[in-house]
PDB file of C-alpha atoms and ligand atoms in Angstrom:
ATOM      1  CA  UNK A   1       0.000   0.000   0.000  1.00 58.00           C
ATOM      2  CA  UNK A   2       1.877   3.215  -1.182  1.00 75.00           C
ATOM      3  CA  UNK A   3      -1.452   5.493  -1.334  1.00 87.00           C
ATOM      4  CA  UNK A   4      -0.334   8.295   1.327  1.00 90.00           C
ATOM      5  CA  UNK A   5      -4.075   9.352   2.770  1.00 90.00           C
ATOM      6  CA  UNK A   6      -4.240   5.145   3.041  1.00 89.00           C
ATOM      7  CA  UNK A   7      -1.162   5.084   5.750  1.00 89.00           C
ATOM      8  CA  UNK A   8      -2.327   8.124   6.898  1.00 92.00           C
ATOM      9  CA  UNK A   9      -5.600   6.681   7.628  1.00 91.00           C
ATOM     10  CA  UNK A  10      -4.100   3.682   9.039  1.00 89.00           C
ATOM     11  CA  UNK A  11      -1.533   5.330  11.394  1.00 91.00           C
ATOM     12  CA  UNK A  12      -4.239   7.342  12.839  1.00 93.00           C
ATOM     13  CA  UNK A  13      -6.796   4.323  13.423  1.00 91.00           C
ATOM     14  CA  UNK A  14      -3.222   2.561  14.995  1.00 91.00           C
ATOM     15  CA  UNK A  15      -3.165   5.722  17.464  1.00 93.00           C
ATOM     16  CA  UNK A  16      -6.985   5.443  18.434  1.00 92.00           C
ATOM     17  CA  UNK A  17      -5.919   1.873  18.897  1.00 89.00           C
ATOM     18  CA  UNK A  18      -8.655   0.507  16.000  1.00 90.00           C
ATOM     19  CA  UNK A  19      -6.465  -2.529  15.603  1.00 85.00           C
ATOM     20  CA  UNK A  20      -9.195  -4.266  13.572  1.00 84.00           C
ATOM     21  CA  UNK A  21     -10.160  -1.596  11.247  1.00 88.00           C
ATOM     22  CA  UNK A  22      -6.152  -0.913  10.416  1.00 87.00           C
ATOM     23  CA  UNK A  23      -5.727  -4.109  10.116  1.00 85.00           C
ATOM     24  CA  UNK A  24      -8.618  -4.549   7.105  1.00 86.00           C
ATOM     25  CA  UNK A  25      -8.617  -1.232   6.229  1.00 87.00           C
ATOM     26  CA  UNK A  26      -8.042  -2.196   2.594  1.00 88.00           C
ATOM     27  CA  UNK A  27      -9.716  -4.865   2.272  1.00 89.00           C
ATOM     28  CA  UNK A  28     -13.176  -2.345   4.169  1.00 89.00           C
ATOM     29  CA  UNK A  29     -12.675  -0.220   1.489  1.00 91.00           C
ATOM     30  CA  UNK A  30     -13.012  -2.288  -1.439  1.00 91.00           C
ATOM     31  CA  UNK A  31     -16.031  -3.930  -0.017  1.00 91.00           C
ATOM     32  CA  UNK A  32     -17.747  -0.684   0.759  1.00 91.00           C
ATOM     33  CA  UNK A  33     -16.853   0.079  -2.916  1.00 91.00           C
ATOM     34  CA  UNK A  34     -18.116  -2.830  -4.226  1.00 93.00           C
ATOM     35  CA  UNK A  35     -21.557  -3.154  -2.498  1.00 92.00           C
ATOM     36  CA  UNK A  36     -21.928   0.626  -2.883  1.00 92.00           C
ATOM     37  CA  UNK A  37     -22.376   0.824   0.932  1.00 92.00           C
ATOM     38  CA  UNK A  38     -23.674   4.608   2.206  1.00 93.00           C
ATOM     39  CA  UNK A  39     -20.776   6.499   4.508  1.00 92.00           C
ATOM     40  CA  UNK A  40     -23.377   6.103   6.975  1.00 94.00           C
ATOM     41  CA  UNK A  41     -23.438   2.393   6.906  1.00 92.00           C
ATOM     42  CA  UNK A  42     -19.844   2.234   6.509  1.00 91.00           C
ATOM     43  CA  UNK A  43     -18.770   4.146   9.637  1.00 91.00           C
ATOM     44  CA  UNK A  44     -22.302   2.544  11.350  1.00 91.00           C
ATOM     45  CA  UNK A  45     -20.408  -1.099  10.784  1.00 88.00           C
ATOM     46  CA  UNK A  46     -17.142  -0.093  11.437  1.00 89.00           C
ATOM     47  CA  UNK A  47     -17.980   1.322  14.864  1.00 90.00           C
ATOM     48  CA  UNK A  48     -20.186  -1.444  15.855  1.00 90.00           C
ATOM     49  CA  UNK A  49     -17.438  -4.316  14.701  1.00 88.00           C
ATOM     50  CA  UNK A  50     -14.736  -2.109  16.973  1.00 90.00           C
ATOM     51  CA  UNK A  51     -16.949  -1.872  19.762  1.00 91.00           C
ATOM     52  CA  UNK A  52     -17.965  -5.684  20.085  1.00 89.00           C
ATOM     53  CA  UNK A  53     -14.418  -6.466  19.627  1.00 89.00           C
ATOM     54  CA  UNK A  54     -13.532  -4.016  22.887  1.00 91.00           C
ATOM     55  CA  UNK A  55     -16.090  -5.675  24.948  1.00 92.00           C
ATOM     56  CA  UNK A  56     -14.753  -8.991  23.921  1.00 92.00           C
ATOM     57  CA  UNK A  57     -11.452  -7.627  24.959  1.00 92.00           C
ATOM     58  CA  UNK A  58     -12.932  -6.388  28.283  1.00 93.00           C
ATOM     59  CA  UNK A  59     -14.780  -9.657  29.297  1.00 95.00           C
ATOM     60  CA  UNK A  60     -11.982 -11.347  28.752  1.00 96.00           C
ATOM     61  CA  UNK A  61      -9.548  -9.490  30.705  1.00 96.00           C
ATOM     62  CA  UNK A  62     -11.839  -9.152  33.662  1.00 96.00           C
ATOM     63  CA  UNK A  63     -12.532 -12.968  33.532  1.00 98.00           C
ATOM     64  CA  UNK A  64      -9.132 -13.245  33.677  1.00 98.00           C
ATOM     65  CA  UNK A  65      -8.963 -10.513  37.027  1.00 97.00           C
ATOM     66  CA  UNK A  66     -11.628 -12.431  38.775  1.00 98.00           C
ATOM     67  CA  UNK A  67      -9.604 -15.201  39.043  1.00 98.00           C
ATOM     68  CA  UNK A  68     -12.791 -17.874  38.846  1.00 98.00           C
ATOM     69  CA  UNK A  69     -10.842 -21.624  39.435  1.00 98.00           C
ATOM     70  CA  UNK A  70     -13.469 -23.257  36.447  1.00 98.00           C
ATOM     71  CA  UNK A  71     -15.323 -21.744  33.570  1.00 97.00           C
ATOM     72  CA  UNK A  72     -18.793 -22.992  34.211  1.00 97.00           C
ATOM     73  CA  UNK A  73     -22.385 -21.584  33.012  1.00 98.00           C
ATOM     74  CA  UNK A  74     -25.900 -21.419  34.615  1.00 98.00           C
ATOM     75  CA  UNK A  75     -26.873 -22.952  31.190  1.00 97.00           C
ATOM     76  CA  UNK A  76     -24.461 -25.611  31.812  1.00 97.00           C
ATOM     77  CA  UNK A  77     -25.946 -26.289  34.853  1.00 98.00           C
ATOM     78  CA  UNK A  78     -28.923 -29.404  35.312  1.00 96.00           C
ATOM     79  CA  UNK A  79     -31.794 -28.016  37.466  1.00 97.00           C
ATOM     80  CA  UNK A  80     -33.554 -30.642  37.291  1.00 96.00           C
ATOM     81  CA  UNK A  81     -31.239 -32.570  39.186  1.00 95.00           C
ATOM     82  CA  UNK A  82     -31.316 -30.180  41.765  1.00 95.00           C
ATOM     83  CA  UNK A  83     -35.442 -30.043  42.605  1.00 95.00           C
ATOM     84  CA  UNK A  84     -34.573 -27.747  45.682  1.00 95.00           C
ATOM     85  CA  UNK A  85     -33.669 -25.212  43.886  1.00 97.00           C
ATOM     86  CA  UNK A  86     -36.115 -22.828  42.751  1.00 97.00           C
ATOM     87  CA  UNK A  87     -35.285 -21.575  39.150  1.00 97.00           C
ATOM     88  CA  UNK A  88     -37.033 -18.349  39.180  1.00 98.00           C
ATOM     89  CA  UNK A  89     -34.957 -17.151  42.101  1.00 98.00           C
ATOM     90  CA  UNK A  90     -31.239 -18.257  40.185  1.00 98.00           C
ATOM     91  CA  UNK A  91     -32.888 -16.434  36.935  1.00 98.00           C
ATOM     92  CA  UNK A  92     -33.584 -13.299  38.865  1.00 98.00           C
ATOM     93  CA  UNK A  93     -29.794 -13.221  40.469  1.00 98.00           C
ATOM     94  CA  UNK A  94     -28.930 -13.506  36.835  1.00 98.00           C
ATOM     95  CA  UNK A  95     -29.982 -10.121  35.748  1.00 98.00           C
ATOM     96  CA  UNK A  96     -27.469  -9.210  38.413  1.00 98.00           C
ATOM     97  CA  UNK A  97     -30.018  -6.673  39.824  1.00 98.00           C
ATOM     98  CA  UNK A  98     -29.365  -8.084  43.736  1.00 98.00           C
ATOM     99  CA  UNK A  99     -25.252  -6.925  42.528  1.00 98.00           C
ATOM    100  CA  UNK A 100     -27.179  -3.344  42.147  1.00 98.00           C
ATOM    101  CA  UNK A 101     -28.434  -3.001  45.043  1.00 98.00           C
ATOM    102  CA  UNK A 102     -25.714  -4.493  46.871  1.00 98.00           C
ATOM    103  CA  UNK A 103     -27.738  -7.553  48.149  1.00 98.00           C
ATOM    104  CA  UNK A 104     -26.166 -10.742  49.029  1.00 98.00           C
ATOM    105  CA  UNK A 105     -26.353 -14.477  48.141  1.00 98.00           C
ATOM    106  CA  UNK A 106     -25.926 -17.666  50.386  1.00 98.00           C
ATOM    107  CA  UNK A 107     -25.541 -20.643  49.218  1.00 98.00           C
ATOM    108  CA  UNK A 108     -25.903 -23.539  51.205  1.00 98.00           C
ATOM    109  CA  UNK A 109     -25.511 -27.316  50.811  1.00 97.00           C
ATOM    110  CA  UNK A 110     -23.613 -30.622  51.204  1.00 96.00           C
ATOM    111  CA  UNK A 111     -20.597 -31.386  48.773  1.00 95.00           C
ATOM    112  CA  UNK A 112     -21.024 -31.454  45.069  1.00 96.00           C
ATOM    113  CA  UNK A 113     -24.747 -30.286  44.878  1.00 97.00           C
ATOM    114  CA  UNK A 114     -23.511 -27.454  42.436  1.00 98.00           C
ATOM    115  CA  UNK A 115     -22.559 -24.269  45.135  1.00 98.00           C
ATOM    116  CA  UNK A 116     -18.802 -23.237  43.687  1.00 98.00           C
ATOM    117  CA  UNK A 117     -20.930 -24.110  39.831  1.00 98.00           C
ATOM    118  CA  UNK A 118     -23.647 -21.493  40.388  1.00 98.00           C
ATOM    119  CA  UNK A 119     -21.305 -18.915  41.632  1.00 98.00           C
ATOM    120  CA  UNK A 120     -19.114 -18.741  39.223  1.00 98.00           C
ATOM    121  CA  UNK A 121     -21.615 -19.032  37.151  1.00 98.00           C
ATOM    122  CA  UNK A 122     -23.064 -15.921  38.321  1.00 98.00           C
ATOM    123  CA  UNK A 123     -19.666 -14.645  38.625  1.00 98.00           C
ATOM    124  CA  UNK A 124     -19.709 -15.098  34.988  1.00 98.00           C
ATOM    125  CA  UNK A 125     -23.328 -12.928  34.282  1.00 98.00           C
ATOM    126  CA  UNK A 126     -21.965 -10.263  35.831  1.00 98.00           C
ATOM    127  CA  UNK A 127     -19.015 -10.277  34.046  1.00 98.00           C
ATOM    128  CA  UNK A 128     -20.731 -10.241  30.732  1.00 96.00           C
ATOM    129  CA  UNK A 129     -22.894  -7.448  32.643  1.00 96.00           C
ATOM    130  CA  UNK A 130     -19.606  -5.147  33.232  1.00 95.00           C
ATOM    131  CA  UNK A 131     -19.599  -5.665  36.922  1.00 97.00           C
ATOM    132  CA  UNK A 132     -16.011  -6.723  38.528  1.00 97.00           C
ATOM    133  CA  UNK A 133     -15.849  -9.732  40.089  1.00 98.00           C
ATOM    134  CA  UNK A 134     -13.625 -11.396  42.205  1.00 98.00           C
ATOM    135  CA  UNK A 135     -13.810 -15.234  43.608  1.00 98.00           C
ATOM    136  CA  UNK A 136     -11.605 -16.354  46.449  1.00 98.00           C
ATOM    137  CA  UNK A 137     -11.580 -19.661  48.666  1.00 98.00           C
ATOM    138  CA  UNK A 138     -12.759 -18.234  51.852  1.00 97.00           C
ATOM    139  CA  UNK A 139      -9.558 -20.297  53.478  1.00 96.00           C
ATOM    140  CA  UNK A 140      -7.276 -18.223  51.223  1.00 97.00           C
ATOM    141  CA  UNK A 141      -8.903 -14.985  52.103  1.00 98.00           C
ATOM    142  CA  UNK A 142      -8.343 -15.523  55.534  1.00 97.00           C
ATOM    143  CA  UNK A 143      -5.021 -16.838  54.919  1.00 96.00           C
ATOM    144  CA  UNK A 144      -4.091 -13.207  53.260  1.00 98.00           C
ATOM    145  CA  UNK A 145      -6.000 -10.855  55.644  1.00 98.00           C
ATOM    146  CA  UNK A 146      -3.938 -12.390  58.706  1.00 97.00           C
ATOM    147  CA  UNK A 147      -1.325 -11.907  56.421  1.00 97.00           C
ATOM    148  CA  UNK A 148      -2.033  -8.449  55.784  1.00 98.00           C
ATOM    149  CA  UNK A 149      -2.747  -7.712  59.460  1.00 98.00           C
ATOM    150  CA  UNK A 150       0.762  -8.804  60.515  1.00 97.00           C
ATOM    151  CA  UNK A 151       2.906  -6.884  57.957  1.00 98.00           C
ATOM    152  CA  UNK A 152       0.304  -3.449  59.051  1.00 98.00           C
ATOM    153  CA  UNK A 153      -1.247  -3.775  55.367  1.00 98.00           C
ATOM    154  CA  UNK A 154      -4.798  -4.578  56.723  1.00 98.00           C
ATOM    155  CA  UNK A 155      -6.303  -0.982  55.073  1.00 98.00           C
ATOM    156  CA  UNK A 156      -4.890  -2.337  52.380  1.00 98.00           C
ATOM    157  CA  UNK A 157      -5.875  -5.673  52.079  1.00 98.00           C
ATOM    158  CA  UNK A 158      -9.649  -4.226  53.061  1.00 98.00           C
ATOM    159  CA  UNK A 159      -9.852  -1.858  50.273  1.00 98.00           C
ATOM    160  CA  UNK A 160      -8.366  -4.312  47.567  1.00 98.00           C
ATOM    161  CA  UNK A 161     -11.436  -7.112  48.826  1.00 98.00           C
ATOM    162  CA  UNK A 162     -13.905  -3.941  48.329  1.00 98.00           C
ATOM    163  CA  UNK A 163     -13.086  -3.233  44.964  1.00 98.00           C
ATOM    164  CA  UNK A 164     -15.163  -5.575  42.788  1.00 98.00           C
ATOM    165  CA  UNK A 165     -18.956  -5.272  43.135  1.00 98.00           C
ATOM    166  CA  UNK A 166     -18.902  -9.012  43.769  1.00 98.00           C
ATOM    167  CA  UNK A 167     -17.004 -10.976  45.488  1.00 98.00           C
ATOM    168  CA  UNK A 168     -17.497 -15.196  45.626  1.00 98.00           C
ATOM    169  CA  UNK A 169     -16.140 -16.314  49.137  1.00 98.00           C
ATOM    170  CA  UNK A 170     -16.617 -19.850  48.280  1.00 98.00           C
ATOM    171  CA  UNK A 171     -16.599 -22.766  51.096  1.00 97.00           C
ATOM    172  CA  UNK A 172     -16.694 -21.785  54.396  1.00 97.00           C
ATOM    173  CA  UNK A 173     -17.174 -23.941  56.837  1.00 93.00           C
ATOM    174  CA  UNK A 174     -14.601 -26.970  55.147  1.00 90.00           C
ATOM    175  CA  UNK A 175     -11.602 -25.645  57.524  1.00 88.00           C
ATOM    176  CA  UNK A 176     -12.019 -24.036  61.195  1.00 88.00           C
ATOM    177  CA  UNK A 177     -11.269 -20.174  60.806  1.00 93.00           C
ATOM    178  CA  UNK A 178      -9.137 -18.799  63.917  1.00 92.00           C
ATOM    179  CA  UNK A 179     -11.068 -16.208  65.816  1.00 92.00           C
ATOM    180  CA  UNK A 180      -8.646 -13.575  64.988  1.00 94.00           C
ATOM    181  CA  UNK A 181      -9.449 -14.843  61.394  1.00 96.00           C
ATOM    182  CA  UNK A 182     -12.741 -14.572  61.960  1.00 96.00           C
ATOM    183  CA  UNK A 183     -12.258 -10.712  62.977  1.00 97.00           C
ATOM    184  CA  UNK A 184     -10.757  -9.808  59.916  1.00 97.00           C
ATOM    185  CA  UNK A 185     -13.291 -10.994  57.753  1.00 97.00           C
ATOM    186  CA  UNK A 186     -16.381  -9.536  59.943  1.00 97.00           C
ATOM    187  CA  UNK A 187     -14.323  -6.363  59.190  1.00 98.00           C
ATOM    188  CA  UNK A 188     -14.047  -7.275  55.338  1.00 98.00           C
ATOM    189  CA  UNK A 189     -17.948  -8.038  55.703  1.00 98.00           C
ATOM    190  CA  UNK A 190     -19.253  -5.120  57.510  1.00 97.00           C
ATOM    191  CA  UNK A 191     -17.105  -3.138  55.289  1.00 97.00           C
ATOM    192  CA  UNK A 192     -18.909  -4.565  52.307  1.00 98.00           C
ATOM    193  CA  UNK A 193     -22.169  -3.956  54.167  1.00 96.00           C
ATOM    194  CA  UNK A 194     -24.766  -2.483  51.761  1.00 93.00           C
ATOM    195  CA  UNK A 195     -21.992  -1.660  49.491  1.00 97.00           C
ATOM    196  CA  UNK A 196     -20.914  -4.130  47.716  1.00 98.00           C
ATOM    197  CA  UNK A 197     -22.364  -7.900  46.762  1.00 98.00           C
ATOM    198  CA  UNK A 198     -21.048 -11.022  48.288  1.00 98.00           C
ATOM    199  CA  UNK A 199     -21.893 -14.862  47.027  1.00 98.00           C
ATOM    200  CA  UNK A 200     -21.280 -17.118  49.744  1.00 98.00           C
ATOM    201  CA  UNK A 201     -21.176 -20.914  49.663  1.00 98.00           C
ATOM    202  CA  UNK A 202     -20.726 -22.888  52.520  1.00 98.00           C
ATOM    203  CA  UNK A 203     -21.775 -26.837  53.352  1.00 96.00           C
ATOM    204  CA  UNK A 204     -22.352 -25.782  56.808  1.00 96.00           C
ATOM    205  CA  UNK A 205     -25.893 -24.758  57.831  1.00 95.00           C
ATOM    206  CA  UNK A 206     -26.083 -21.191  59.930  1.00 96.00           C
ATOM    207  CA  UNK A 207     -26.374 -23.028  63.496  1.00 95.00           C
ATOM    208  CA  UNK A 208     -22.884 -24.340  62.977  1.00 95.00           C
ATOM    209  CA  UNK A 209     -21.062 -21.298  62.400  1.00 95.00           C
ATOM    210  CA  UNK A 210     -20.308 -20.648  65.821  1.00 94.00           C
ATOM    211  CA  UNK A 211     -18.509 -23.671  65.172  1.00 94.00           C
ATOM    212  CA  UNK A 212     -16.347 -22.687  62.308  1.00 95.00           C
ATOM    213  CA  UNK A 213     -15.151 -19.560  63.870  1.00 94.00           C
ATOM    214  CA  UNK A 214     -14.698 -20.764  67.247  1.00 91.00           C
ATOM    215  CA  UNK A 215     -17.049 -17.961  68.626  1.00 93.00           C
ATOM    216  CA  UNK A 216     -20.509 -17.611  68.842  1.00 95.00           C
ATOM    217  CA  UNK A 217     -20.431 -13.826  68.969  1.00 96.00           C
ATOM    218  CA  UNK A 218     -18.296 -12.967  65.730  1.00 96.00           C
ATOM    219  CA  UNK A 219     -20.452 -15.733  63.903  1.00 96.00           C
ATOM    220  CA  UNK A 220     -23.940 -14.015  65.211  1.00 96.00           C
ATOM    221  CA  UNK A 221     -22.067 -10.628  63.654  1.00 97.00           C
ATOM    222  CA  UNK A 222     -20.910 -11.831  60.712  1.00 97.00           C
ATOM    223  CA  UNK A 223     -24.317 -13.438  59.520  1.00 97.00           C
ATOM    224  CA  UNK A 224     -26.043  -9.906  61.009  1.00 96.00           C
ATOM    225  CA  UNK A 225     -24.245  -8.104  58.214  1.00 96.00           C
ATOM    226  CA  UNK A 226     -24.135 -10.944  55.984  1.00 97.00           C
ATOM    227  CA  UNK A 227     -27.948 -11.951  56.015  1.00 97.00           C
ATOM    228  CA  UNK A 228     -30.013  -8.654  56.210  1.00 96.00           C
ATOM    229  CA  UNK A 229     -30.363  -7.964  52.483  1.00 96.00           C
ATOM    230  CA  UNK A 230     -29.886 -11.515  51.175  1.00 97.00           C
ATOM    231  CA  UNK A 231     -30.897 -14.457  49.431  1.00 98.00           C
ATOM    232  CA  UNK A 232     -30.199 -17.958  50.937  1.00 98.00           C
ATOM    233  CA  UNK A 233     -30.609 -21.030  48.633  1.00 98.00           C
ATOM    234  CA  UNK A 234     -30.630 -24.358  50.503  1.00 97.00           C
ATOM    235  CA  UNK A 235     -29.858 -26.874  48.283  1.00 97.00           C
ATOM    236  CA  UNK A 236     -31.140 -29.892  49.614  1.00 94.00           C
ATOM    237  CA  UNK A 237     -30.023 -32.781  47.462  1.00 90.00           C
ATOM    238  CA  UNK A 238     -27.578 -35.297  45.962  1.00 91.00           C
ATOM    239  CA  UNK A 239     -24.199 -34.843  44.945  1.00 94.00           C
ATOM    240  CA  UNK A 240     -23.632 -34.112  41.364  1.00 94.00           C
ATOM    241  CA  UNK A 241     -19.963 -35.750  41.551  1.00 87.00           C
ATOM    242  CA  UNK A 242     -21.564 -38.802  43.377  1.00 85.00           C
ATOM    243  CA  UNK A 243     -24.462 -39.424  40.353  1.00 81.00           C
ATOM    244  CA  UNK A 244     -21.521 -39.105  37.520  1.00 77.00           C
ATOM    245  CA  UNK A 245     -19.262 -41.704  39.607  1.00 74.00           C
ATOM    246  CA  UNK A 246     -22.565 -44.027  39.654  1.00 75.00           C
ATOM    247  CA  UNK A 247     -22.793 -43.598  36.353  1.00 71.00           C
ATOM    248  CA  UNK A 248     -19.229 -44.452  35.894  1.00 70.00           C
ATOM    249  CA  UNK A 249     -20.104 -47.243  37.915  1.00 69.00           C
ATOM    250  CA  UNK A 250     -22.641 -48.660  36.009  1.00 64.00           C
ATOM    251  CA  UNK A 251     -20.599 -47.966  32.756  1.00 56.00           C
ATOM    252  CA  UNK A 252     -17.780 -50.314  34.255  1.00 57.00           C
ATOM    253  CA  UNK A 253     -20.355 -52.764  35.453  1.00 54.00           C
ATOM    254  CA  UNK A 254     -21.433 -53.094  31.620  1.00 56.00           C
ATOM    255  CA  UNK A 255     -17.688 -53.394  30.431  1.00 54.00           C
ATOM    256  CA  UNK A 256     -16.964 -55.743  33.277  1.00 56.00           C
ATOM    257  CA  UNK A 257     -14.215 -53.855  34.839  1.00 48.00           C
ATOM    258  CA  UNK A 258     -13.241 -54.799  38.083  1.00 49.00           C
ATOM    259  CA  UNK A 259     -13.620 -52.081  41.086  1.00 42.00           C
ATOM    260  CA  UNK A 260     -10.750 -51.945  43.464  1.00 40.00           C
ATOM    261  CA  UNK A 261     -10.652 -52.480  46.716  1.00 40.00           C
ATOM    262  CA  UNK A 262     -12.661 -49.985  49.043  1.00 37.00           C
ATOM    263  CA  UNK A 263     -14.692 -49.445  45.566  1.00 36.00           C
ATOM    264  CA  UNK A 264     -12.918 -46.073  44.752  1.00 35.00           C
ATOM    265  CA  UNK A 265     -13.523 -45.496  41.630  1.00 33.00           C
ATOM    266  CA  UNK A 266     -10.358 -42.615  41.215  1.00 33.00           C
ATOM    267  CA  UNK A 267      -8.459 -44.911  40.952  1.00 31.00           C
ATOM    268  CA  UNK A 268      -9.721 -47.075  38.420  1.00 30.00           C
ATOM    269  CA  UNK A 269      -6.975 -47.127  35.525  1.00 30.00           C
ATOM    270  CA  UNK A 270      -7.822 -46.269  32.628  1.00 27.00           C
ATOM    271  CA  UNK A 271     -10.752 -43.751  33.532  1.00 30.00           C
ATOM    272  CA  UNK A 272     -13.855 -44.143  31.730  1.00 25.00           C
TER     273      UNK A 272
HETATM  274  P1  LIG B   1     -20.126 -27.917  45.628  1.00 54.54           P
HETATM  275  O1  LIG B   1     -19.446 -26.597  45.504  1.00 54.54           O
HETATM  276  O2  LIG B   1     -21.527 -27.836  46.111  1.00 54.54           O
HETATM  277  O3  LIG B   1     -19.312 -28.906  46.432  1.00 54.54           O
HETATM  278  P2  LIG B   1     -19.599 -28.080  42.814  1.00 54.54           P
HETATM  279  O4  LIG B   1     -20.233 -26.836  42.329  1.00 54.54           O
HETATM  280  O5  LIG B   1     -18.105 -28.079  42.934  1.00 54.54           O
HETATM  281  O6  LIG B   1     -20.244 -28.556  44.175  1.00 54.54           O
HETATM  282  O7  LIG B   1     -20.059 -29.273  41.860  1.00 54.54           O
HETATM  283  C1  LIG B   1     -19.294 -30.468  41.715  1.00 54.54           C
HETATM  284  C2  LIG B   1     -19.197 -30.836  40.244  1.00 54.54           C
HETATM  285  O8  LIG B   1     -20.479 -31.214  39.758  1.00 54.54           O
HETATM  286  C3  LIG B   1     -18.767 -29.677  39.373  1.00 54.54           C
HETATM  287  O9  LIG B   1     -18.015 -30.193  38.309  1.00 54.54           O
HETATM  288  C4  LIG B   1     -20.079 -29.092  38.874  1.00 54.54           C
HETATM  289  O10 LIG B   1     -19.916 -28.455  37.628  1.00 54.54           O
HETATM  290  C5  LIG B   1     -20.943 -30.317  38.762  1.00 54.54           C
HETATM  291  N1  LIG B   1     -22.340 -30.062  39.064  1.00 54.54           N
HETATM  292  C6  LIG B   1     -22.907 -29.978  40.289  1.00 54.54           C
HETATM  293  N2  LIG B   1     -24.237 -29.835  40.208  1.00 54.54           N
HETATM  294  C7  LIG B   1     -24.527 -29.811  38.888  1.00 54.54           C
HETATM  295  C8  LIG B   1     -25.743 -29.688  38.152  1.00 54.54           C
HETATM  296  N3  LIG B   1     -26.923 -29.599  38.767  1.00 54.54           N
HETATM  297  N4  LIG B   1     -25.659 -29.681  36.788  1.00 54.54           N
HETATM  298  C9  LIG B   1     -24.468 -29.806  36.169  1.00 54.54           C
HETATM  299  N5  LIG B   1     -23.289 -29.946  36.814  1.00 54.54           N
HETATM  300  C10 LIG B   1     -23.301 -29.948  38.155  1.00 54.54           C
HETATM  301 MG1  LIG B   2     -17.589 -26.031  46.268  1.00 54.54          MG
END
């Protein structure tokens, strides 16, 4: 390309950093000629194209910020399965409107009935929705806010967690929080406090929670905060992980391959 206004054209779409359009600037042009498209429809594409390819961008890097440990998506995810759950209430968090008004969500339930699935699946809607998200293991959270508090970077640590309009503290309740630990994250949650959204999970109902943290009052405080604008989903039911081993199972049964002993079926080799 040795037209002049052409490299002009394409060094200034390189400064407004319209990567796509520079890149097919030529090949733009001759189609516009071709199909005798208006300069209104022209620029109209062009725009559009650049702006769907930002967003694209966009989602991808905050995916990338929220740091979710799967990719998985409420319309990967078998309700019917799960009977407890009521489907209306999962489609409403979906429009993210409870991440407006800075409600929060509980999720509640023995292993592998789908909690970590359906918050990072709604971790993912409000992605796509612009919102920042972040997801942490609640045992890692408290790991890093002790952390914080002994090298005096607590503020810190505080204001990093308050960020994102979401954040997924998934699974507490698997590993006994300190109380100190449990301090630091009634701070992080009364911080958060009708200001910013929080998904929950935990396989431990509320009565136990005293339990976790080793202190009835800081657990009575933390749900306070944690519970007044909220939605808690119970989800009463079967593991998930537990059906797809069965059906492993049964699948083995069939090809007449041997459990071993103690009937794990990890460690079945080759895996089915
Ligand atoms: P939990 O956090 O409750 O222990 P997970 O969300 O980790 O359970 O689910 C365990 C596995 O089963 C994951 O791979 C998840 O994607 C899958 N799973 C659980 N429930 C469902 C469901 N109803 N439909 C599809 N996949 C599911
Ligand atoms: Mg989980």
């Amino acid at each position: 390309m040795d037209n002049p206004q052409l490299l002009r054209i394409q060094e200034n779409l390189k400064q407004l950093k319209l990567n796509r359009t520079g890149q097919q600037l030529e090949m733009l042009l001759q189609e516009a000629s071709k199909n005798e498209i208006s300069y209104s429809d022209f620029l109209d594409k062009l725009l559009e194209e650049e702006l769907s390819l930002k967003c694209e961008k966009q989602t991808a890097l905050n995916t990338a910020l929220a740091k979710l440990p799967f990719i998985k998506t409420l319309e990967a995810f078998d309700f019917s399965f799960q009977p407890s759950i009521d489907v209306k209430i999962v489609r409403e968090l979906a429009t993210c409107a409870f991440i407006d008004r800075a409600e929060n969500l509980v999720l509640l339930g023995p292993p592998g009935v789908g909690k970590s699935h359906l918050s990072v699946a709604l971790g993912l809607k409000a992605i796509q929705k612009k919102y920042r998200v972040l997801f942490t293991p609640a045992a890692a959270l408290i790991v890093n806010l002790n952390k914080a508090y002994a090298e005096n970077r607590l503020e810190e640590k505080l204001k990093f967690y308050c960020v994102p309009k979401l954040l997924i503290i998934d699974e507490i309740g698997y590993v006994p929080v300190d109380v100190h630990g449990a301090h630091l994250l009634f701070q992080l949650i009364s911080r958060r406090y009708e200001r910013g959204s929080i998904i929950l999970t935990s396989n431990r109902g509320f009565g136990q929670w005293g339990e976790i943290f080793g202190d009835q009052i800081i657990a009575t405080a933390i749900l306070d905060r944690l519970l007044h604008h909220s939605t808690v989903i119970n989800i009463k039911g079967e593991s998930y992980r537990l059906k797809e081993k069965q059906r492993a199972g049964l699948i083995r049964k069939q090809l007449n391959v041997p459990l071993p002993e103690g009937g794990d079926l990890d460690s079945v080799s080759p895996q089915i």
